[in-house]
PDB file of C-alpha atoms in Angstrom:
ATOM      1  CA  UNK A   1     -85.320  73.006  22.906  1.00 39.00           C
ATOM      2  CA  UNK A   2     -85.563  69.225  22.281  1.00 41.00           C
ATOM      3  CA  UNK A   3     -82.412  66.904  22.505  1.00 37.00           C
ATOM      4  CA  UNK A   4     -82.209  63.722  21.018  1.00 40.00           C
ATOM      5  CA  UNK A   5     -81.645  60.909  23.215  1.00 39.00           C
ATOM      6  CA  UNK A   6     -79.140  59.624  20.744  1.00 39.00           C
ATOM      7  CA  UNK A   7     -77.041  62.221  20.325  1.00 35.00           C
ATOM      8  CA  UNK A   8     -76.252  62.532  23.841  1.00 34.00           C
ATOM      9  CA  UNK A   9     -75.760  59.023  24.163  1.00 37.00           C
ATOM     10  CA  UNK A  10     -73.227  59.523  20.536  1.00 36.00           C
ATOM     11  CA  UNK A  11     -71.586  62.205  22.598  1.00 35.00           C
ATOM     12  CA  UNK A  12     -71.214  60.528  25.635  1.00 38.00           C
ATOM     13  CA  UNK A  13     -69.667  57.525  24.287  1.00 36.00           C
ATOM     14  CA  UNK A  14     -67.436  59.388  22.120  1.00 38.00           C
ATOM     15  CA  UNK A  15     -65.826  60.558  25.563  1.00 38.00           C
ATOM     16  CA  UNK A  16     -64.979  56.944  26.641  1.00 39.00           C
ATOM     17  CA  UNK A  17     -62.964  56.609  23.735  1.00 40.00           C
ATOM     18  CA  UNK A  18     -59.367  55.488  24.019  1.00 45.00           C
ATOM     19  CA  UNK A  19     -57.071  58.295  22.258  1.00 48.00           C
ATOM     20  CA  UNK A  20     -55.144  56.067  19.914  1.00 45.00           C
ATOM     21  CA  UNK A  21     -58.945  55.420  18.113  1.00 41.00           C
ATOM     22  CA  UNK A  22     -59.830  58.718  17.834  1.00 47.00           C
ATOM     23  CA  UNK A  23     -56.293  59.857  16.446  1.00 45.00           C
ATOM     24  CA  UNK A  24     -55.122  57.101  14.061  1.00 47.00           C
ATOM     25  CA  UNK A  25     -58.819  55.946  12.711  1.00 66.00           C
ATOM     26  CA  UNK A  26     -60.891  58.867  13.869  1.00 85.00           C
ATOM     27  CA  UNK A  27     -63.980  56.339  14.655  1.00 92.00           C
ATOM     28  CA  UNK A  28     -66.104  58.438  16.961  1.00 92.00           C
ATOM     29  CA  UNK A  29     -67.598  55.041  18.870  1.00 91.00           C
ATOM     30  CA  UNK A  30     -65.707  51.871  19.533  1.00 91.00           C
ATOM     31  CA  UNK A  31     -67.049  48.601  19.162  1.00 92.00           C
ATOM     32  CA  UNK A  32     -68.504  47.194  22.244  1.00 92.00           C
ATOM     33  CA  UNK A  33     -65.789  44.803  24.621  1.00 89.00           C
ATOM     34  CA  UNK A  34     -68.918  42.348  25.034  1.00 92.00           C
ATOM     35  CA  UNK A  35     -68.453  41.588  20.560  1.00 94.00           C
ATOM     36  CA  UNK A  36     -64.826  39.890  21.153  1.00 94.00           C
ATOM     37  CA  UNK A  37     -66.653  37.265  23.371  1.00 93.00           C
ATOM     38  CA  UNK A  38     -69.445  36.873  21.224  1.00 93.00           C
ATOM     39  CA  UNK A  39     -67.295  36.553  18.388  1.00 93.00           C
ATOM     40  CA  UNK A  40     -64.962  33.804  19.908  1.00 92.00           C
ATOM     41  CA  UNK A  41     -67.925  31.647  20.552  1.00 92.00           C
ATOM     42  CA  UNK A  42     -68.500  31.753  17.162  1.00 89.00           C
ATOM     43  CA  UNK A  43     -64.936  31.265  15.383  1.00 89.00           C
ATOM     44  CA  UNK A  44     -66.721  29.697  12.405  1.00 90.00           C
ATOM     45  CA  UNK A  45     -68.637  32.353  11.335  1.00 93.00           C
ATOM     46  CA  UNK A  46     -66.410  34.951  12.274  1.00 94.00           C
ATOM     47  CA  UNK A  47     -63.649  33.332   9.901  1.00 95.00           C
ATOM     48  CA  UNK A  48     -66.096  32.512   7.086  1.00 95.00           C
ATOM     49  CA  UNK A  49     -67.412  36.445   7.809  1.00 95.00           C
ATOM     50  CA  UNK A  50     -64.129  37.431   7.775  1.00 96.00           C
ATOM     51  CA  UNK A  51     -63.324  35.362   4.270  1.00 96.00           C
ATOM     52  CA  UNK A  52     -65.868  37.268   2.388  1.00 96.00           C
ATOM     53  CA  UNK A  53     -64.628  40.576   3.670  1.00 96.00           C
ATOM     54  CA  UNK A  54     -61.457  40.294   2.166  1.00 96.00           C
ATOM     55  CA  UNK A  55     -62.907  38.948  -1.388  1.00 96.00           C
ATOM     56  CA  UNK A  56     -65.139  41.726  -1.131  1.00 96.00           C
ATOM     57  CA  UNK A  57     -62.490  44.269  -0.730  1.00 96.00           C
ATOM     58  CA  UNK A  58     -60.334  42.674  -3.274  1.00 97.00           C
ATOM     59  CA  UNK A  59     -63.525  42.682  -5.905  1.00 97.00           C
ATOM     60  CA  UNK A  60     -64.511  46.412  -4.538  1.00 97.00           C
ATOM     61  CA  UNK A  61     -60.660  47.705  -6.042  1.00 98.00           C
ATOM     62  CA  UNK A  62     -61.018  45.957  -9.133  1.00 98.00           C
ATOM     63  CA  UNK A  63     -64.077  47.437  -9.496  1.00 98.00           C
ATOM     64  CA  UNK A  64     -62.281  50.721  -9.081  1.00 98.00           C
ATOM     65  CA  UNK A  65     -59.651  50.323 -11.062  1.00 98.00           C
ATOM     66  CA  UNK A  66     -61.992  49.303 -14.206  1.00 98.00           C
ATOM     67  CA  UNK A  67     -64.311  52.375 -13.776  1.00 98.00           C
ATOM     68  CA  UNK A  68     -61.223  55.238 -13.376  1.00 98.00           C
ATOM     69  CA  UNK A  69     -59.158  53.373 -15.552  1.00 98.00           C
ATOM     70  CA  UNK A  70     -57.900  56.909 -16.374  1.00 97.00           C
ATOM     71  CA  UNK A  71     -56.343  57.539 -13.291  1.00 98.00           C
ATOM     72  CA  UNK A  72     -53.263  56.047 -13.282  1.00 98.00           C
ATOM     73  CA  UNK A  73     -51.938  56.914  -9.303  1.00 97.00           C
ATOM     74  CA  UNK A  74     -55.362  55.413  -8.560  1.00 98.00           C
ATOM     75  CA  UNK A  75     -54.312  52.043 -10.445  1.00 98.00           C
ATOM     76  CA  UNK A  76     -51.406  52.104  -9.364  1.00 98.00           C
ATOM     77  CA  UNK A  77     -51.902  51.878  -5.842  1.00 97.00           C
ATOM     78  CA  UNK A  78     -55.234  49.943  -5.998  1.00 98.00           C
ATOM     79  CA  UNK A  79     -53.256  46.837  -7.952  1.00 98.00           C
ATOM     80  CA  UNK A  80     -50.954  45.600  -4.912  1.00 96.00           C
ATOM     81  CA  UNK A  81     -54.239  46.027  -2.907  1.00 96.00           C
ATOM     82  CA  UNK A  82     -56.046  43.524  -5.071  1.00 97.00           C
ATOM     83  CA  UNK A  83     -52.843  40.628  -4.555  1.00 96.00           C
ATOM     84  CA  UNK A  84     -52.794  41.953  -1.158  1.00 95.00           C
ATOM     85  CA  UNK A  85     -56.669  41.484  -0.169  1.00 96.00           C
ATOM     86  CA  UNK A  86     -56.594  37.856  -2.283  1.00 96.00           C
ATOM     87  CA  UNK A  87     -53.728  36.905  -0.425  1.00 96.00           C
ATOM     88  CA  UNK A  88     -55.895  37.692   3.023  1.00 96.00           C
ATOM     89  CA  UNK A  89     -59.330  35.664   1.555  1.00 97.00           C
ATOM     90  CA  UNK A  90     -56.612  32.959   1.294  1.00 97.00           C
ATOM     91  CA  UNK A  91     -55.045  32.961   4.637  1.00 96.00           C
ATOM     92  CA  UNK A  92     -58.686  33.067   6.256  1.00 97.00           C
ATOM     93  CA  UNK A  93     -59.609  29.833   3.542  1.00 96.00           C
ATOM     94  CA  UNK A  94     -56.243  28.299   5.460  1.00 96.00           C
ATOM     95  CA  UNK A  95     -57.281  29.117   8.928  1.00 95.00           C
ATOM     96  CA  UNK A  96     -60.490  27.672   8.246  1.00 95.00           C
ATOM     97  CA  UNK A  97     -59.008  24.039   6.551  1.00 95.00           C
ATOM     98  CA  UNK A  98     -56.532  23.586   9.424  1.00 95.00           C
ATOM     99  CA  UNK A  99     -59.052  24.389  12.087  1.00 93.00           C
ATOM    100  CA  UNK A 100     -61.766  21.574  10.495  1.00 94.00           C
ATOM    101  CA  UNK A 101     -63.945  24.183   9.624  1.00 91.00           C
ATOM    102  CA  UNK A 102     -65.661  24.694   6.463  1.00 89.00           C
ATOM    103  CA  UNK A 103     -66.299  28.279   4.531  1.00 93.00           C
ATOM    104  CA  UNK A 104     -70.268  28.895   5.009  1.00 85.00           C
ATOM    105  CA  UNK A 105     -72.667  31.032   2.935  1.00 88.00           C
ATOM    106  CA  UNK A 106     -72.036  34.838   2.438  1.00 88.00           C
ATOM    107  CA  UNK A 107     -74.422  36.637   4.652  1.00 87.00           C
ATOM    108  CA  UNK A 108     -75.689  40.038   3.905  1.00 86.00           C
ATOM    109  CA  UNK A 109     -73.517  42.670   5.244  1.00 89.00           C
ATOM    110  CA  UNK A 110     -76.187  44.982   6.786  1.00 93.00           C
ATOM    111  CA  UNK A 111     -72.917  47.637   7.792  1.00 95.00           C
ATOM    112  CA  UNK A 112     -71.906  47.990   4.243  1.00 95.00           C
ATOM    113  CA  UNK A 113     -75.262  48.081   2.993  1.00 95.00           C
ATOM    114  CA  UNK A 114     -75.859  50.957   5.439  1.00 95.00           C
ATOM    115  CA  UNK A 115     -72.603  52.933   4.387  1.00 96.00           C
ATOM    116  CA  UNK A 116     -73.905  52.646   0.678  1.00 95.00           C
ATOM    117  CA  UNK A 117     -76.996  54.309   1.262  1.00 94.00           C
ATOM    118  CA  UNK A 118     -74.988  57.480   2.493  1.00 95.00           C
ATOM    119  CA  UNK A 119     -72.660  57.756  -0.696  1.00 93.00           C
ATOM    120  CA  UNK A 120     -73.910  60.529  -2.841  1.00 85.00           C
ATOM    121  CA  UNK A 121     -77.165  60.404  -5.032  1.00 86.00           C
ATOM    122  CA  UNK A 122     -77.178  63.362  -8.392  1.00 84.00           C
ATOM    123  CA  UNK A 123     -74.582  64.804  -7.320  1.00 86.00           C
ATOM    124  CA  UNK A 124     -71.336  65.511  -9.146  1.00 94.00           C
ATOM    125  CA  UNK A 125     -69.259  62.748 -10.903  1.00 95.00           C
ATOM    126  CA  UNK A 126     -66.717  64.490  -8.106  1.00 96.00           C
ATOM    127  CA  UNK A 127     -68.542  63.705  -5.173  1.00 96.00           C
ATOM    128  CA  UNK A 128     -69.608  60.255  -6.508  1.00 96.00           C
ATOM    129  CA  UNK A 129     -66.111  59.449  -6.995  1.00 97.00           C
ATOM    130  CA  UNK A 130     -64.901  60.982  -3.403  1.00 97.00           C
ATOM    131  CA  UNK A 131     -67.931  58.764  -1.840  1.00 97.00           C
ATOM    132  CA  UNK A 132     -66.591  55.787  -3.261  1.00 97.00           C
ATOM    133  CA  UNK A 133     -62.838  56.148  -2.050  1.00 97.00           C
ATOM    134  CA  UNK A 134     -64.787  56.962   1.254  1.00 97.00           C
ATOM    135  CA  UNK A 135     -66.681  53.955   1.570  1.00 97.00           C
ATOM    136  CA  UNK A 136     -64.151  52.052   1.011  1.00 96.00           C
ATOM    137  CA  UNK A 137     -61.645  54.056   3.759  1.00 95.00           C
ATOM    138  CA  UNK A 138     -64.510  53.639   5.835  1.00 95.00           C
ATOM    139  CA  UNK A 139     -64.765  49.563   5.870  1.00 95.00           C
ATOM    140  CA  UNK A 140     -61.454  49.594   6.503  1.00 93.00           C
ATOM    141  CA  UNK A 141     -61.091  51.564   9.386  1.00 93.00           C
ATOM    142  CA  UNK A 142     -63.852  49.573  10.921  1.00 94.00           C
ATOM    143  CA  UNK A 143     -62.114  46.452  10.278  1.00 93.00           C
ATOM    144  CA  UNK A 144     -59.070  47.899  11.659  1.00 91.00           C
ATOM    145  CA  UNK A 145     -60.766  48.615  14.678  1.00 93.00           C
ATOM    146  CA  UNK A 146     -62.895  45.664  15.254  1.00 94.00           C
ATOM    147  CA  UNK A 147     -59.148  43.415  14.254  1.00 94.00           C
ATOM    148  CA  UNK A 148     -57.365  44.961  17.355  1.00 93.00           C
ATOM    149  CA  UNK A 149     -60.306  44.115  19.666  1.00 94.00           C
ATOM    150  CA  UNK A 150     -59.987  40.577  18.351  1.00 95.00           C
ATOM    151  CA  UNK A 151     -55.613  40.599  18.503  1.00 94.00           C
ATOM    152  CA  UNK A 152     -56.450  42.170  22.399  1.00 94.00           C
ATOM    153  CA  UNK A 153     -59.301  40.319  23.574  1.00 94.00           C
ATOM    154  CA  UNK A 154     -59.038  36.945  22.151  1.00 94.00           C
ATOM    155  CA  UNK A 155     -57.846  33.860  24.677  1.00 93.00           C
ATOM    156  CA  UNK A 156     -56.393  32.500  21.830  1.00 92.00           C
ATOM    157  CA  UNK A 157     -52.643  33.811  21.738  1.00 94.00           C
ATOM    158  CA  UNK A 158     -52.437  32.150  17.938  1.00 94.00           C
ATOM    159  CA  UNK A 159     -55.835  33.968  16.935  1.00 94.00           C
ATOM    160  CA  UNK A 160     -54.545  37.095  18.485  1.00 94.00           C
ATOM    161  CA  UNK A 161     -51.153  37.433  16.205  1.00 94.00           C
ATOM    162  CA  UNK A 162     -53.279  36.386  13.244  1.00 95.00           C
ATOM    163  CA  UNK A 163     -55.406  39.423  14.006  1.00 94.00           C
ATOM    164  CA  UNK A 164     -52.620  41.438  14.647  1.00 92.00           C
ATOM    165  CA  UNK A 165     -51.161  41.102  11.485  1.00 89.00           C
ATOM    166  CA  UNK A 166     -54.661  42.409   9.541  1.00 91.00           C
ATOM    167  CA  UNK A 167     -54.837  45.402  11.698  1.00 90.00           C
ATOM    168  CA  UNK A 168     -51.223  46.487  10.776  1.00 84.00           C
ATOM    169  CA  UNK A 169     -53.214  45.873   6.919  1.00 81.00           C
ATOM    170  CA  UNK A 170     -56.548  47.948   7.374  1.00 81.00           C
ATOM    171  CA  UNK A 171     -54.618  50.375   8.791  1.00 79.00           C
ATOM    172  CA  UNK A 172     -52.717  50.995   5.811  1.00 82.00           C
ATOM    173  CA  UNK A 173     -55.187  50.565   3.430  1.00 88.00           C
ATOM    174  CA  UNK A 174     -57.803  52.940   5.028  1.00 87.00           C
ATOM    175  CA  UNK A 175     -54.805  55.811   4.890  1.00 89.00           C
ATOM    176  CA  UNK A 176     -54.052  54.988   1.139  1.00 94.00           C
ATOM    177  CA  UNK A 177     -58.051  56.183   0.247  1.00 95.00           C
ATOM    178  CA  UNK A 178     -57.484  59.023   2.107  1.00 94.00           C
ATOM    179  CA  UNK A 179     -54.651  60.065   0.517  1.00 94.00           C
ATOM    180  CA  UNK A 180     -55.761  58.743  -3.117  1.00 96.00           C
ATOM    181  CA  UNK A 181     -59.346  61.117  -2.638  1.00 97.00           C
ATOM    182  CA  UNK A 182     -56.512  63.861  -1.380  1.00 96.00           C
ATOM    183  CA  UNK A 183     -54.668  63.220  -4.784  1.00 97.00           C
ATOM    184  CA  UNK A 184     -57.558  64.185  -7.005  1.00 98.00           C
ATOM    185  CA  UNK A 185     -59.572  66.382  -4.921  1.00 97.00           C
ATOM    186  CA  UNK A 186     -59.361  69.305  -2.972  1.00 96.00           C
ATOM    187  CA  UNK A 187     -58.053  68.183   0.620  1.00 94.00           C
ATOM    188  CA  UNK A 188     -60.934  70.471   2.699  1.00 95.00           C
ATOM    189  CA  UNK A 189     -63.466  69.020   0.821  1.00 96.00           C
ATOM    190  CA  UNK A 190     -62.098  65.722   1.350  1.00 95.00           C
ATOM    191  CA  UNK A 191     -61.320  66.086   5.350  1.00 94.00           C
ATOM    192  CA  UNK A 192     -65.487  68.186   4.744  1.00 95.00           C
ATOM    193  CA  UNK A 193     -67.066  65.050   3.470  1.00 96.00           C
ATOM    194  CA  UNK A 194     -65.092  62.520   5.593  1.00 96.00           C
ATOM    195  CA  UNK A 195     -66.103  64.159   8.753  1.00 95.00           C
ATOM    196  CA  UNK A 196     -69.829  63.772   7.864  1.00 96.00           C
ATOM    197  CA  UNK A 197     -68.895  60.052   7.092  1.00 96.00           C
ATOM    198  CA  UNK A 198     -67.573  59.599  10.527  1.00 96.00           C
ATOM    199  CA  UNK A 199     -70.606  60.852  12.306  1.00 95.00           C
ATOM    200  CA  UNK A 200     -72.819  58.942  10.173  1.00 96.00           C
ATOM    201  CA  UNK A 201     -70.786  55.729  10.666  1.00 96.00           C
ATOM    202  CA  UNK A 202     -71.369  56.112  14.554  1.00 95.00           C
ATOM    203  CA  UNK A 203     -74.861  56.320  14.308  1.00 96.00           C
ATOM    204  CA  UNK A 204     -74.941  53.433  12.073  1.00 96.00           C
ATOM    205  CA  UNK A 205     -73.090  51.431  14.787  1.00 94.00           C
ATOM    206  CA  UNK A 206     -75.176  52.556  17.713  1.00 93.00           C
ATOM    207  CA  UNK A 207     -78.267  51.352  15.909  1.00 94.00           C
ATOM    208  CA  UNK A 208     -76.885  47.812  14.731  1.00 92.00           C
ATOM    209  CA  UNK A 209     -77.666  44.992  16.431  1.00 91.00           C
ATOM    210  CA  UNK A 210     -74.468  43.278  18.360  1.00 91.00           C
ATOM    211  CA  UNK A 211     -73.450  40.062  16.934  1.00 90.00           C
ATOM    212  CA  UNK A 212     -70.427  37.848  17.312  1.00 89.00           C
ATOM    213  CA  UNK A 213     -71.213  36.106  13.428  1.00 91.00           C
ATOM    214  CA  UNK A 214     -70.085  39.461  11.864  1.00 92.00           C
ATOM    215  CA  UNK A 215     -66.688  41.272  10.916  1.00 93.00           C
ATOM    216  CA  UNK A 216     -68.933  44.455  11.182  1.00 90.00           C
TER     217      UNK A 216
END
């Protein structure tokens, strides 16, 4: 029988993991140690990548909230988000000012255009719905993740608190999609689907190129 090459390179890295990654964000491959480096070289980008994140995740729960108006736990929770995520595009926009830096062009975010292409196609308005909260639990778990590289890698001790503080934040938003798919669907078909989003996710990583000018 053949093996893929990949998948026993996905499996072997998947043993290196630290525990606290697999049990709080359940990412089955970490992001390389070599990115932090990369990505303190290039503090600019990172922080303008960084700014569009954040509007991107504020703009992704409005959207949301506007097409399951009718679900009122959903809006609910998804409103604080929105002030919340603002509040972060703004703190970046402040970072960047006091550093002499300026906010650069949005760049195409090749990771979230890869998650997109796995969200359901003709399926049920169900499953559309559950691979939307998923996405978006998805991104920030990532973000998470890739925030307490930069808070335990960077030289910076400022730049290390200020990442500190946003991975206490993805954190608790990537739990609060969990729990809002949970709400309104059945929870095995939620922890079903979010499983196959987690190995899909890894693959995605182990094929992306490595670059310090990206979030993700």
């Amino acid at each position: 029988m053949h093996t893929n090459p990949g998948i026993i390179s996905l499996i072997s890295l998947h043993m290196e993991l630290s525990q606290d990654t697999k049990n709080i964000l359940g990412l089955q491959l970490p992001t390389d140690p070599r990115w932090v480096n990369l990505a303190e070289i290039s503090l600019e980008a990172i922080l303008t990548d960084h700014a569009y994140c954040e509007q991107k995740a504020a703009t992704s729960c409005i959207s949301l909230i506007q097409r399951y108006s009718d679900k009122a736990q959903l809006v609910k929770s998804l409103a604080p988000i929105v002030t919340e995520e603002w509040g972060h595009f703004r703190l970046v926009l402040q970072e960047l000012e006091k550093r002499g830096l300026k906010l650069g062009r949005q760049r195409k975010d090749e990771y979230v255009n890869a998650l997109l292409l796995f969200q359901a196609k003709g399926g049920s308005p169900d499953e559309f719905f559950l691979d939307k909260l998923l996405t978006m639990a998805m991104i920030e778990a990532r973000s998470c993740e890739r925030f307490k590289r930069l808070s335990e890698g960077l030289n910076d001790a400022y730049m290390s608190k200020f990442y500190r503080r946003f991975m206490e934040s993805e954190a608790g938003h990537y739990t609060l999609f969990i729990e809002l798919a949970e709400t309104y669907l059945q929870k095995e078909q939620v922890r079903k689907r979010w499983a196959e989003w987690l190995a899909h996710e890894a693959v995605i990583m182990q094929e992306m190129e490595l670059r310090g000018d990206r979030i993700h």
